């Protein structure tokens, strides 16, 4: 599957939970409306053996078409992006491809993850992998609303057998277009529909009726009766943050939300109320006056928490600084990207401990967040009143 990218030269941050994680990808139908999802989950591999299995670690970029899509999104020539990756080194996710799911933990709580605009199912692998190492099954969607940088489906079994992918290409972002809001709002609702359908599909898997049309050696039936769908969590970055919020407002099955640098614009005309706990983790340079005004309607509620990481950009919530380096706010001194991800992960773990009883190293988490308290505020940072560029990414 990963034939074009073999040599290992670097990894994303290793997860800190007690489980080594596994990874499998699922597509449930031959249709452009099929669900395409990456599952990350705990396994029975001992943590000391993770390095021994490094040949099965998953490349961060799994197909060259995604490289082409990122280059187009960043308005770069493809060879420049490849040169950057050559200089940085090939990056792998420390998770084991199609490793069997753990038999030690009987029930796996579920997290649905929604990516941002121009992103993909793997762009926030660090946070997803961390949660899987804590015993969650994380289902990271690749949305088919044309907000992903690129995605694909198979029209038929024959196309699947010949790996003849049908690609769905990204809709370019332009805030000056008259239809900007109506287009984003329409995409928002398609995204939320996919999140709801994903819960239905996970329920099918739980009942032994799941289907994966992709070629795979993973035993989907090993998840039969193993998924705890009583209180699924929804999490998202940027456009995915708005997706998570609208899903919380319209789907009773979602009980908790984690909003990473949420982009509120697609929600601005929606009259919604959310009486479920939410955690908001913002970055320093992303939030405009209008975004903050909309977000305050929710962060002012007593059950919700808000933090902003100082000296960070919209990329800091994702893996991309680990892979491409920082691209936004080039001349600003930035918080080390691994520190930013660790702060974000620990805030999420602390929130989940409070609301789900998740077992964490409580003193370790509190002490680290105390150590980094100068990098955090529990208030907003207004970076600009209006957008400084006509496009955004991730």
Short mmCIF file of C-alpha atoms in Angstrom, two decimals:
data_model
loop_
_atom_site.label_atom_id
_atom_site.label_comp_id
_atom_site.label_asym_id
_atom_site.label_seq_id
_atom_site.Cartn_x
_atom_site.Cartn_y
_atom_site.Cartn_z
CA UNK A 1 0.00 0.00 0.00
CA UNK A 2 2.80 2.42 0.85
CA UNK A 3 5.16 1.39 -1.96
CA UNK A 4 6.35 4.87 -2.97
CA UNK A 5 7.59 5.94 0.45
CA UNK A 6 9.60 3.36 2.33
CA UNK A 7 12.69 4.70 4.05
CA UNK A 8 12.05 5.85 7.61
CA UNK A 9 13.74 9.09 8.70
CA UNK A 10 11.46 10.59 11.34
CA UNK A 11 8.22 10.28 13.26
CA UNK A 12 5.48 12.37 14.70
CA UNK A 13 5.56 12.62 18.51
CA UNK A 14 5.09 9.25 20.21
CA UNK A 15 1.84 8.86 22.14
CA UNK A 16 2.17 8.74 25.92
CA UNK A 17 -0.71 6.43 26.84
CA UNK A 18 -0.35 2.82 28.02
CA UNK A 19 -1.32 1.27 24.66
CA UNK A 20 0.57 0.92 21.40
CA UNK A 21 -1.92 1.89 18.71
CA UNK A 22 -3.09 0.28 15.51
CA UNK A 23 -4.52 1.85 12.36
CA UNK A 24 -6.89 0.71 9.63
CA UNK A 25 -8.80 2.52 6.90
CA UNK A 26 -12.39 1.81 5.98
CA UNK A 27 -14.64 2.76 3.08
CA UNK A 28 -18.14 1.44 3.40
CA UNK A 29 -19.52 1.56 -0.16
CA UNK A 30 -18.84 2.05 -3.88
CA UNK A 31 -20.18 5.58 -4.07
CA UNK A 32 -19.03 9.20 -3.93
CA UNK A 33 -21.20 9.44 -0.81
CA UNK A 34 -19.41 6.56 0.90
CA UNK A 35 -17.80 7.11 4.27
CA UNK A 36 -14.01 7.13 4.26
CA UNK A 37 -12.52 6.88 7.72
CA UNK A 38 -9.25 6.06 9.44
CA UNK A 39 -9.59 4.16 12.72
CA UNK A 40 -6.90 4.36 15.39
CA UNK A 41 -7.29 2.06 18.38
CA UNK A 42 -5.39 0.36 21.23
CA UNK A 43 -3.57 -2.94 20.66
CA UNK A 44 -1.92 -5.61 22.82
CA UNK A 45 1.61 -4.85 21.58
CA UNK A 46 3.83 -3.97 24.54
CA UNK A 47 5.10 -0.36 24.45
CA UNK A 48 8.71 -1.53 24.63
CA UNK A 49 8.17 -3.43 21.36
CA UNK A 50 6.94 -0.48 19.29
CA UNK A 51 10.38 0.18 17.81
CA UNK A 52 10.71 -3.49 16.81
CA UNK A 53 7.67 -3.07 14.57
CA UNK A 54 8.84 0.16 12.92
CA UNK A 55 8.52 -1.32 9.41
CA UNK A 56 4.77 -1.28 9.96
CA UNK A 57 4.57 2.37 10.99
CA UNK A 58 2.29 4.38 8.73
CA UNK A 59 3.67 7.12 6.43
CA UNK A 60 2.11 10.48 7.16
CA UNK A 61 1.53 11.10 3.44
CA UNK A 62 0.20 7.86 2.03
CA UNK A 63 -0.24 8.73 -1.64
CA UNK A 64 1.50 11.19 -3.94
CA UNK A 65 -1.84 12.66 -5.05
CA UNK A 66 -2.12 14.15 -1.56
CA UNK A 67 1.25 15.84 -2.08
CA UNK A 68 -0.07 17.38 -5.30
CA UNK A 69 -3.18 18.57 -3.47
CA UNK A 70 -1.18 20.16 -0.64
CA UNK A 71 1.07 21.89 -3.18
CA UNK A 72 -1.99 23.33 -4.95
CA UNK A 73 -3.48 24.44 -1.64
CA UNK A 74 -0.26 26.18 -0.62
CA UNK A 75 0.11 27.62 -4.16
CA UNK A 76 3.49 25.92 -4.48
CA UNK A 77 5.05 24.02 -7.33
CA UNK A 78 4.99 20.34 -6.43
CA UNK A 79 8.75 19.97 -6.77
CA UNK A 80 9.26 22.68 -4.11
CA UNK A 81 7.07 20.82 -1.62
CA UNK A 82 8.89 17.58 -2.41
CA UNK A 83 12.20 19.34 -1.89
CA UNK A 84 11.04 20.57 1.52
CA UNK A 85 10.04 17.05 2.48
CA UNK A 86 13.35 15.70 1.20
CA UNK A 87 15.21 18.19 3.39
CA UNK A 88 12.99 17.62 6.43
CA UNK A 89 12.91 13.84 5.99
CA UNK A 90 10.12 11.35 5.57
CA UNK A 91 7.70 11.38 8.47
CA UNK A 92 5.91 8.35 9.88
CA UNK A 93 3.11 7.98 12.39
CA UNK A 94 4.13 5.62 15.23
CA UNK A 95 1.11 3.36 14.86
CA UNK A 96 0.97 -0.21 13.54
CA UNK A 97 -0.84 -0.84 10.28
CA UNK A 98 -3.75 -3.26 10.76
CA UNK A 99 -2.50 -4.61 14.08
CA UNK A 100 -5.33 -6.51 15.84
CA UNK A 101 -7.33 -4.54 18.38
CA UNK A 102 -6.58 -5.12 22.06
CA UNK A 103 -8.33 -7.97 23.85
CA UNK A 104 -7.38 -6.53 27.24
CA UNK A 105 -9.80 -3.60 27.17
CA UNK A 106 -13.31 -4.91 26.67
CA UNK A 107 -15.08 -1.69 25.66
CA UNK A 108 -13.62 1.13 23.59
CA UNK A 109 -15.10 4.62 24.01
CA UNK A 110 -15.44 6.41 20.67
CA UNK A 111 -14.12 9.74 19.39
CA UNK A 112 -15.18 11.08 15.97
CA UNK A 113 -12.65 13.52 14.49
CA UNK A 114 -13.52 16.10 11.81
CA UNK A 115 -10.66 17.73 9.88
CA UNK A 116 -10.34 21.36 8.80
CA UNK A 117 -10.68 23.13 5.48
CA UNK A 118 -8.12 21.86 2.99
CA UNK A 119 -7.08 19.11 5.38
CA UNK A 120 -7.37 15.30 5.34
CA UNK A 121 -8.09 12.36 7.61
CA UNK A 122 -4.42 12.22 8.68
CA UNK A 123 -3.57 15.90 9.24
CA UNK A 124 -4.15 15.70 13.02
CA UNK A 125 -2.68 12.25 13.58
CA UNK A 126 -0.74 13.26 16.71
CA UNK A 127 -3.82 14.07 18.77
CA UNK A 128 -5.78 11.12 17.34
CA UNK A 129 -2.92 8.72 18.09
CA UNK A 130 -2.61 10.05 21.65
CA UNK A 131 -6.28 9.37 22.34
CA UNK A 132 -6.05 5.87 20.84
CA UNK A 133 -3.10 5.17 23.15
CA UNK A 134 -5.42 6.02 26.05
CA UNK A 135 -7.93 3.35 25.05
CA UNK A 136 -10.25 5.23 22.68
CA UNK A 137 -11.27 4.16 19.21
CA UNK A 138 -10.74 7.32 17.17
CA UNK A 139 -12.60 7.55 13.86
CA UNK A 140 -11.04 10.29 11.71
CA UNK A 141 -13.26 11.11 8.75
CA UNK A 142 -12.12 12.37 5.39
CA UNK A 143 -15.04 14.55 4.41
CA UNK A 144 -16.53 14.42 0.91
CA UNK A 145 -18.04 17.91 0.93
CA UNK A 146 -15.11 19.12 -1.25
CA UNK A 147 -13.44 20.83 1.72
CA UNK A 148 -10.68 18.20 1.94
CA UNK A 149 -7.56 18.99 -0.06
CA UNK A 150 -8.39 15.83 -1.99
CA UNK A 151 -10.23 12.59 -1.37
CA UNK A 152 -11.45 9.67 -3.43
CA UNK A 153 -13.86 6.77 -3.78
CA UNK A 154 -14.30 3.70 -5.97
CA UNK A 155 -17.23 3.44 -8.36
CA UNK A 156 -17.24 -0.35 -8.48
CA UNK A 157 -15.58 -3.49 -7.20
CA UNK A 158 -13.63 -3.70 -10.45
CA UNK A 159 -12.32 -0.15 -9.95
CA UNK A 160 -11.29 -1.11 -6.43
CA UNK A 161 -9.48 -4.23 -7.67
CA UNK A 162 -7.60 -2.16 -10.27
CA UNK A 163 -7.09 0.72 -7.81
CA UNK A 164 -8.85 3.07 -10.21
CA UNK A 165 -9.69 5.89 -7.82
CA UNK A 166 -12.27 8.58 -8.58
CA UNK A 167 -10.98 11.79 -7.03
CA UNK A 168 -13.02 14.56 -5.45
CA UNK A 169 -11.14 17.83 -5.70
CA UNK A 170 -11.03 20.72 -3.28
CA UNK A 171 -13.20 23.85 -3.74
CA UNK A 172 -10.83 26.86 -3.55
CA UNK A 173 -11.48 29.25 -0.68
CA UNK A 174 -12.19 32.93 -1.37
CA UNK A 175 -13.78 35.19 1.22
CA UNK A 176 -14.75 37.76 -1.43
CA UNK A 177 -17.10 35.44 -3.33
CA UNK A 178 -20.78 36.31 -2.81
CA UNK A 179 -21.71 32.68 -2.19
CA UNK A 180 -18.97 32.20 0.42
CA UNK A 181 -21.30 31.73 3.39
CA UNK A 182 -23.95 29.65 1.61
CA UNK A 183 -21.26 27.33 0.23
CA UNK A 184 -19.58 26.84 3.62
CA UNK A 185 -22.89 26.34 5.39
CA UNK A 186 -23.92 23.73 2.84
CA UNK A 187 -20.58 21.98 3.34
CA UNK A 188 -21.05 22.19 7.11
CA UNK A 189 -24.35 20.34 6.93
CA UNK A 190 -22.95 17.64 4.65
CA UNK A 191 -20.06 17.19 7.08
CA UNK A 192 -22.41 16.83 10.03
CA UNK A 193 -24.51 14.33 8.09
CA UNK A 194 -21.34 12.29 7.55
CA UNK A 195 -20.59 12.41 11.28
CA UNK A 196 -24.08 11.13 12.08
CA UNK A 197 -23.81 8.41 9.45
CA UNK A 198 -20.46 7.42 10.90
CA UNK A 199 -22.08 6.76 14.28
CA UNK A 200 -24.67 4.63 12.46
CA UNK A 201 -21.86 2.77 10.69
CA UNK A 202 -19.94 2.20 13.93
CA UNK A 203 -23.15 0.81 15.40
CA UNK A 204 -23.35 -1.57 12.43
CA UNK A 205 -19.77 -2.68 13.15
CA UNK A 206 -20.71 -3.17 16.79
CA UNK A 207 -23.55 -5.43 15.69
CA UNK A 208 -21.36 -7.44 13.31
CA UNK A 209 -22.76 -5.82 10.16
CA UNK A 210 -19.87 -3.56 9.21
CA UNK A 211 -18.48 -3.56 5.68
CA UNK A 212 -15.11 -2.45 4.34
CA UNK A 213 -14.73 -2.42 0.56
CA UNK A 214 -11.01 -1.61 0.77
CA UNK A 215 -8.52 -4.45 0.53
CA UNK A 216 -7.61 -5.23 4.10
CA UNK A 217 -6.41 -7.99 6.40
CA UNK A 218 -7.99 -6.37 9.44
CA UNK A 219 -10.78 -8.41 11.02
CA UNK A 220 -13.62 -5.91 11.32
CA UNK A 221 -15.57 -8.50 13.28
CA UNK A 222 -12.99 -8.15 16.08
CA UNK A 223 -14.82 -4.92 16.95
CA UNK A 224 -18.20 -6.64 17.28
CA UNK A 225 -19.69 -5.68 20.64
CA UNK A 226 -16.52 -3.78 21.59
CA UNK A 227 -17.52 -0.17 20.88
CA UNK A 228 -19.00 1.92 23.67
CA UNK A 229 -21.36 4.21 21.78
CA UNK A 230 -23.26 5.39 24.83
CA UNK A 231 -21.44 8.75 24.99
CA UNK A 232 -19.46 9.37 21.80
CA UNK A 233 -17.19 12.41 21.75
CA UNK A 234 -16.86 14.65 18.72
CA UNK A 235 -13.71 16.63 18.07
CA UNK A 236 -12.63 18.86 15.22
CA UNK A 237 -10.06 21.36 14.04
CA UNK A 238 -10.99 24.68 12.36
CA UNK A 239 -13.89 23.89 9.99
CA UNK A 240 -14.02 20.61 11.89
CA UNK A 241 -14.58 22.62 15.06
CA UNK A 242 -17.70 24.19 13.57
CA UNK A 243 -18.69 20.71 12.37
CA UNK A 244 -18.33 19.33 15.88
CA UNK A 245 -20.43 22.14 17.35
CA UNK A 246 -23.25 21.76 14.83
CA UNK A 247 -23.20 18.00 15.37
CA UNK A 248 -23.48 18.51 19.14
CA UNK A 249 -26.46 20.82 18.57
CA UNK A 250 -28.31 18.51 16.17
CA UNK A 251 -27.35 14.94 17.11
CA UNK A 252 -28.36 13.78 20.62
CA UNK A 253 -25.91 10.87 20.54
CA UNK A 254 -22.86 13.16 20.74
CA UNK A 255 -22.28 14.04 24.39
CA UNK A 256 -18.99 15.98 24.54
CA UNK A 257 -17.10 18.27 22.19
CA UNK A 258 -13.47 19.31 21.76
CA UNK A 259 -13.03 22.34 19.50
CA UNK A 260 -9.49 22.97 18.25
CA UNK A 261 -9.12 26.49 16.85
CA UNK A 262 -12.73 26.50 15.75
CA UNK A 263 -13.71 28.46 12.63
CA UNK A 264 -17.14 29.89 13.48
CA UNK A 265 -18.04 31.48 10.14
CA UNK A 266 -20.04 28.50 8.73
CA UNK A 267 -22.28 28.72 11.84
CA UNK A 268 -22.86 32.46 11.89
CA UNK A 269 -26.52 32.41 10.81
CA UNK A 270 -27.43 29.23 12.68
CA UNK A 271 -29.57 29.68 15.77
CA UNK A 272 -28.24 26.80 17.84
CA UNK A 273 -27.96 26.01 21.52
CA UNK A 274 -25.51 23.48 22.93
CA UNK A 275 -26.00 22.34 26.51
CA UNK A 276 -23.18 19.81 26.48
CA UNK A 277 -19.65 20.29 27.82
CA UNK A 278 -17.13 21.63 25.30
CA UNK A 279 -13.42 22.35 25.47
CA UNK A 280 -12.06 25.13 23.23
CA UNK A 281 -8.30 25.20 22.58
CA UNK A 282 -7.36 28.22 20.47
CA UNK A 283 -4.15 29.45 18.89
CA UNK A 284 -2.66 32.95 19.08
CA UNK A 285 -2.94 34.24 15.50
CA UNK A 286 -6.12 32.68 14.10
CA UNK A 287 -8.95 34.51 15.79
CA UNK A 288 -10.57 37.57 14.27
CA UNK A 289 -13.03 39.84 16.04
CA UNK A 290 -16.04 38.22 14.35
CA UNK A 291 -14.85 34.70 15.20
CA UNK A 292 -14.39 35.59 18.86
CA UNK A 293 -17.79 37.30 19.04
CA UNK A 294 -19.53 34.16 17.78
CA UNK A 295 -17.47 31.81 19.93
CA UNK A 296 -18.23 33.78 23.10
CA UNK A 297 -21.88 32.76 22.79
CA UNK A 298 -20.69 29.29 23.78
CA UNK A 299 -17.52 29.73 25.83
CA UNK A 300 -19.35 31.94 28.34
CA UNK A 301 -21.48 28.96 29.42
CA UNK A 302 -20.36 27.47 32.76
CA UNK A 303 -19.87 23.89 31.54
CA UNK A 304 -17.36 24.94 28.88
CA UNK A 305 -13.62 25.64 29.06
CA UNK A 306 -11.45 27.93 26.91
CA UNK A 307 -7.68 28.15 26.54
CA UNK A 308 -5.46 29.99 24.08
CA UNK A 309 -1.87 28.89 23.44
CA UNK A 310 0.41 31.90 23.12
CA UNK A 311 2.83 32.32 20.20
CA UNK A 312 1.10 29.69 18.10
CA UNK A 313 -0.53 29.68 14.66
CA UNK A 314 -3.45 27.79 13.16
CA UNK A 315 -0.98 25.07 12.14
CA UNK A 316 0.08 24.42 15.73
CA UNK A 317 -3.00 22.28 16.40
CA UNK A 318 -2.02 19.94 13.55
CA UNK A 319 0.91 17.77 12.45
CA UNK A 320 2.00 20.10 9.66
CA UNK A 321 4.79 21.97 11.51
CA UNK A 322 6.35 18.55 12.13
CA UNK A 323 6.20 17.74 8.42
CA UNK A 324 6.48 20.99 6.43
CA UNK A 325 7.59 23.44 9.11
CA UNK A 326 5.66 26.61 9.94
CA UNK A 327 4.15 28.55 7.01
CA UNK A 328 1.89 31.09 8.67
CA UNK A 329 3.10 34.32 10.32
CA UNK A 330 6.63 33.57 9.14
CA UNK A 331 8.38 36.35 11.07
CA UNK A 332 6.72 35.66 14.40
CA UNK A 333 8.64 33.80 17.10
CA UNK A 334 6.64 30.63 17.70
CA UNK A 335 6.21 28.10 20.46
CA UNK A 336 7.98 24.84 19.63
CA UNK A 337 5.45 22.74 17.71
CA UNK A 338 5.95 19.63 19.86
CA UNK A 339 5.37 21.64 23.01
CA UNK A 340 2.19 23.13 21.51
CA UNK A 341 0.88 19.66 20.65
CA UNK A 342 1.71 18.37 24.12
CA UNK A 343 -0.07 21.29 25.79
CA UNK A 344 -3.10 20.72 23.56
CA UNK A 345 -3.13 16.97 24.25
CA UNK A 346 -2.85 17.47 28.01
CA UNK A 347 -5.71 19.98 28.03
CA UNK A 348 -7.84 17.44 26.17
CA UNK A 349 -6.88 14.62 28.55
CA UNK A 350 -7.68 16.79 31.57
CA UNK A 351 -11.09 17.66 30.09
CA UNK A 352 -11.87 14.01 29.30
CA UNK A 353 -10.83 12.92 32.78
CA UNK A 354 -13.28 15.42 34.24
CA UNK A 355 -16.21 14.35 32.07
CA UNK A 356 -15.60 10.66 31.30
CA UNK A 357 -13.46 9.44 34.19
CA UNK A 358 -10.53 8.73 31.86
CA UNK A 359 -7.54 7.51 33.85
CA UNK A 360 -4.54 9.79 33.33
CA UNK A 361 -1.32 10.57 35.17
CA UNK A 362 -3.04 13.48 36.91
CA UNK A 363 0.01 14.92 38.66
CA UNK A 364 2.12 14.67 35.50
CA UNK A 365 -0.49 16.51 33.44
CA UNK A 366 -1.09 19.22 36.04
CA UNK A 367 2.62 19.77 36.63
CA UNK A 368 3.35 20.06 32.92
CA UNK A 369 0.55 22.55 32.35
CA UNK A 370 1.79 24.49 35.39
CA UNK A 371 5.30 24.47 33.92
CA UNK A 372 3.94 25.89 30.64
CA UNK A 373 1.52 28.37 32.23
CA UNK A 374 3.21 31.32 30.53
CA UNK A 375 2.33 29.72 27.18
CA UNK A 376 -1.37 29.62 28.05
CA UNK A 377 -4.22 31.94 28.88
CA UNK A 378 -7.83 31.08 29.66
CA UNK A 379 -8.97 34.04 27.60
CA UNK A 380 -9.07 35.04 23.94
CA UNK A 381 -6.26 36.69 22.03
CA UNK A 382 -7.55 39.05 19.34
CA UNK A 383 -4.92 38.96 16.62
CA UNK A 384 -6.67 41.00 13.91
CA UNK A 385 -10.03 42.63 13.30
CA UNK A 386 -10.25 41.38 9.71
CA UNK A 387 -8.71 38.57 7.70
CA UNK A 388 -5.16 39.30 6.58
CA UNK A 389 -5.37 36.93 3.61
CA UNK A 390 -8.08 35.74 1.23
CA UNK A 391 -7.58 32.06 1.89
CA UNK A 392 -6.97 29.74 4.78
CA UNK A 393 -5.80 26.17 5.10
CA UNK A 394 -6.03 23.27 7.45
#
